[in-house]
Every structure is written in C-alpha cells, then in structure tokens.
Amino acid sequence: MPKRFRLTRRMPIALTEDAWRRLKRFATEAGLDEGEALSFLLENFDSVTDEEALVHRLRLFNLELEARKR
C-alpha cells in the first residue's frame, strides 16, 4: 500500500531567481506544485543526480559563491 503524501515539514528557503524559475518549470512540466516537486527531487536525490556531474557542479558553485553573495 503506498504511503500517504503529506507535507509535514515547512521551512522558509531562499532561492536564486534562476533556481526558482527552474523549480517552477520542473513543477509545471511534472504537474506538481513547487513543494511537491521539491519533495520529489529530495526524496529521489540519488536517482535523479549523476554523482560525477554533481561533484563537478558543486565545486564550480562553491568557487563562485562568494562573488555571487556580493
């Protein structure tokens, strides 16, 4: 029996404009609202990411992070 989908945790989050637009686009394409889409991505994180690409992208993001904060 599938478990009931309940959004039990709420948290204020801050996203860049690019991240928000991408989340909204993904949610629309998947027929979900933004909270459901984010839950899906995080619950299935290992299967929806390529570990090598993730490490590379994270390294680039961290290198640019300080400049992006200014």
Backbone as a ProteinNet text record, in pm:
[ID]
protein_1_A
[PRIMARY]
MPKRFRLTRRMPIALTEDAWRRLKRFATEAGLDEGEALSFLLENFDSVTDEEALVHRLRLFNLELEARKR
[TERTIARY]
83.3	0	88.8	65	151	129.7	238.3	223.4	158.4	82.8	10.1	108.5	86.2	174	127.2	205.1	173.9	295.5	273.8	382.4	385.3	474.4	477.1	579.2	668.6	771.2	758.9	767	765.6	891	955	1073.5	1084.8	1119.4	1143.8	1276.7	1277.6	1402.3	1428.9	1551.7	1591.9	1650.3	1601.2	1649.2	1693	1788.1	1821	1705.2	1700.8	1595.5	1603.1	1725.3	1741.6	1689.4	1719.7	1673.9	1521.9	1461.6	1315.3	1247.7	1300	1241.2	1252.9	1366.6	1386.2	1294.6	1277.9	1187.7	1044.2	1002.3	866.4	845.9	946.8	935.3	924.7	1009.3	1003.4	868.3	820.7	692	578.8	578.4	474.4	479.8	600.1	615.9	572.2	593.2	559.4	415.6	346.2	209.9	202.5	302	310.6	314.7	290.3	319.3	466.1	516.1	659.1	701.6	618.8	652	658.7	562.3	562.4	683.5	717.7	832.7	962.2	975.9	1095.9	1103.7	989.7	987	1028.8	976.4	1014.1	1164.1	1219.1	1362.4	1448.1	1411.4	1492.8	1473.6	1352.4	1329.2	1400.8	1417.7	1479	1614.9	1679.9	1803.1	1909.3	1933.2	2038.2	2007.6	1882	1848.9	1829	1813.5	1795.3	1921	2029.5	2154.6	2263.2	2352.4	2472	2581.3	2635.3	2728.9	2850.9	2907	3024	2989.3	2876.5	2834.1	2801.6	2741	2706.7	2832	2933.4	3057.6	3121.2	3121.8	3179.6	3100.9	2968.2	2883.5	2893.7	2900.9	2912.8	3045.6	3150	3281.1	3275.2	3215.3	3202.8	3116.7	3005.9	2916.7	2989.1	3063.7	3136.7	3244	3308	3409.6	3347.5	3227.1	3160.3	3076.2	3056.2	2961.9	2992.7	3114.5	3149.8	3120.9	3155.8	3130.7	2981.2	2903.3	2758.5	2690.5	2751.6	2692.6	2707.2	2798.4	2823.6	2725.9
-116.8	0	124.4	218.1	337.4	426.5	487	575.7	706.7	764.3	887.8	1003	1087.4	1202	1317.3	1346.7	1458.4	1547.7	1674.8	1770.5	1805.8	1741.5	1755.9	1858.1	1898.7	1995.6	2119.7	2232.8	2359.1	2435.1	2493.7	2572.2	2686.8	2802.1	2912.9	2887.7	2902.2	2882.2	3003.1	3023.7	3131.1	3066.3	3109.3	3056.9	3172.3	3145.7	3244.5	3251.3	3357.8	3369.3	3253.9	3216.3	3104.9	2974.3	2950.3	2827.2	2825.7	2939.8	2947.1	2922	2985.2	2964.1	2818.3	2755.8	2616	2523.8	2551	2470.7	2485.1	2607.4	2629.9	2558	2564.2	2497.6	2346.5	2290	2146.3	2107	2184.2	2153.7	2156.9	2256.8	2267.8	2150	2116.5	2004	1872	1858.5	1734.3	1733.4	1846.6	1853.3	1858.5	1920.2	1929.2	2074.8	2100.1	2234.9	2237	2353.4	2366.3	2281.9	2274.8	2193.6	2045.6	1998.7	1857.7	1826.8	1918.9	1898	1892.2	1982.4	1982.2	1856.2	1811	1685.7	1569	1563.9	1457	1457.5	1573.5	1581	1537.7	1580.5	1545.3	1400.1	1347.7	1206.8	1113.1	1156.5	1072.9	1126.7	1199.2	1270.1	1180.9	1064.7	977	926.7	905.3	850.6	957.9	1084.5	1189.8	1273	1237.4	1309.2	1214.1	1268.8	1196.9	1239.4	1145.5	1178.6	1256.1	1216	1286.2	1427.7	1444.7	1578.4	1664.2	1604.7	1677.9	1732	1648.9	1690.8	1805.2	1794.7	1898.5	2028.7	2020.5	2140.2	2204.5	2123.4	2175.7	2248.8	2194.1	2258.9	2396.1	2403.1	2530.6	2629.4	2581.8	2667.8	2727.2	2643.7	2691.3	2792.4	2775.2	2870.9	3007.7	3009.7	3134.9	3192.4	3118.4	3157.9	3293.1	3316.1	3443.3	3561.6	3547.9	3657.1	3679.4	3572.7	3584.4	3647.8	3639.1	3697.4	3849.7	3901.5	4048.1	4121.6
0	0	0	-92.5	-97.3	24.4	68.6	182.6	139.4	228.7	200.8	188	87.9	67.6	154.3	255.7	344.5	355.5	340.1	359.7	507.5	583	727.8	775.8	691	731	643.1	705.5	633.2	673.9	576.6	608.3	509.8	559.3	467.1	397.1	268.1	194.2	106.8	75.1	-15.1	-139.9	-255.2	-382.7	-470.7	-557.1	-658.2	-757.3	-834.2	-936.2	-1035.1	-1075.4	-1169.2	-1110.4	-982.4	-916.6	-906.3	-872.2	-859.5	-994.4	-1099.9	-1233.6	-1275.3	-1245.9	-1284.3	-1204.4	-1075.4	-993.1	-1043.1	-1073.6	-1124.3	-1257.9	-1345.6	-1475.6	-1458	-1371.8	-1345.8	-1288.7	-1191.1	-1127.6	-1230.7	-1315.9	-1418	-1514.1	-1559.9	-1653.4	-1590	-1459.6	-1389.9	-1338.1	-1349	-1299	-1147.3	-1084.7	-938.8	-896.1	-767.9	-719.4	-676.4	-641.7	-611.8	-491.6	-387.6	-270.2	-302.7	-382.7	-423.8	-510	-599.8	-687.4	-607.1	-511.4	-427.5	-343.2	-289.8	-214	-301.9	-424.4	-517	-541.9	-572.4	-602.2	-484.3	-364.5	-247.7	-205.4	-215.8	-180.7	-277.1	-400.7	-504.2	-548	-460.7	-493.4	-558.7	-499.5	-552.9	-692.5	-722.8	-854.6	-960.7	-921.1	-1021.9	-1043.1	-976.1	-995.8	-1044.9	-1121.6	-1165.2	-1069	-993.2	-885.9	-936.7	-1049.8	-1102.6	-1144.5	-1212.4	-1254.4	-1132.4	-1030.9	-909.6	-841.8	-827.5	-762.7	-841.5	-972.4	-1058.2	-1044.9	-1054.7	-1044.2	-906.7	-802.6	-666.9	-649	-705.2	-697.6	-766.1	-884.8	-955.8	-877.8	-823.9	-746.7	-626.8	-554.2	-436.4	-472.7	-588	-631.9	-661	-712.5	-749.3	-635.8	-529.4	-425.1	-362.3	-323.6	-259.2	-351.1	-477.6	-572.3	-590.8	-587.8	-606.3	-486	-369.2	-247.6	-245.7	-323.2	-320.2	-404.9
[MASK]
++++++++++++++++++++++++++++++++++++++++++++++++++++++++++++++++++++++

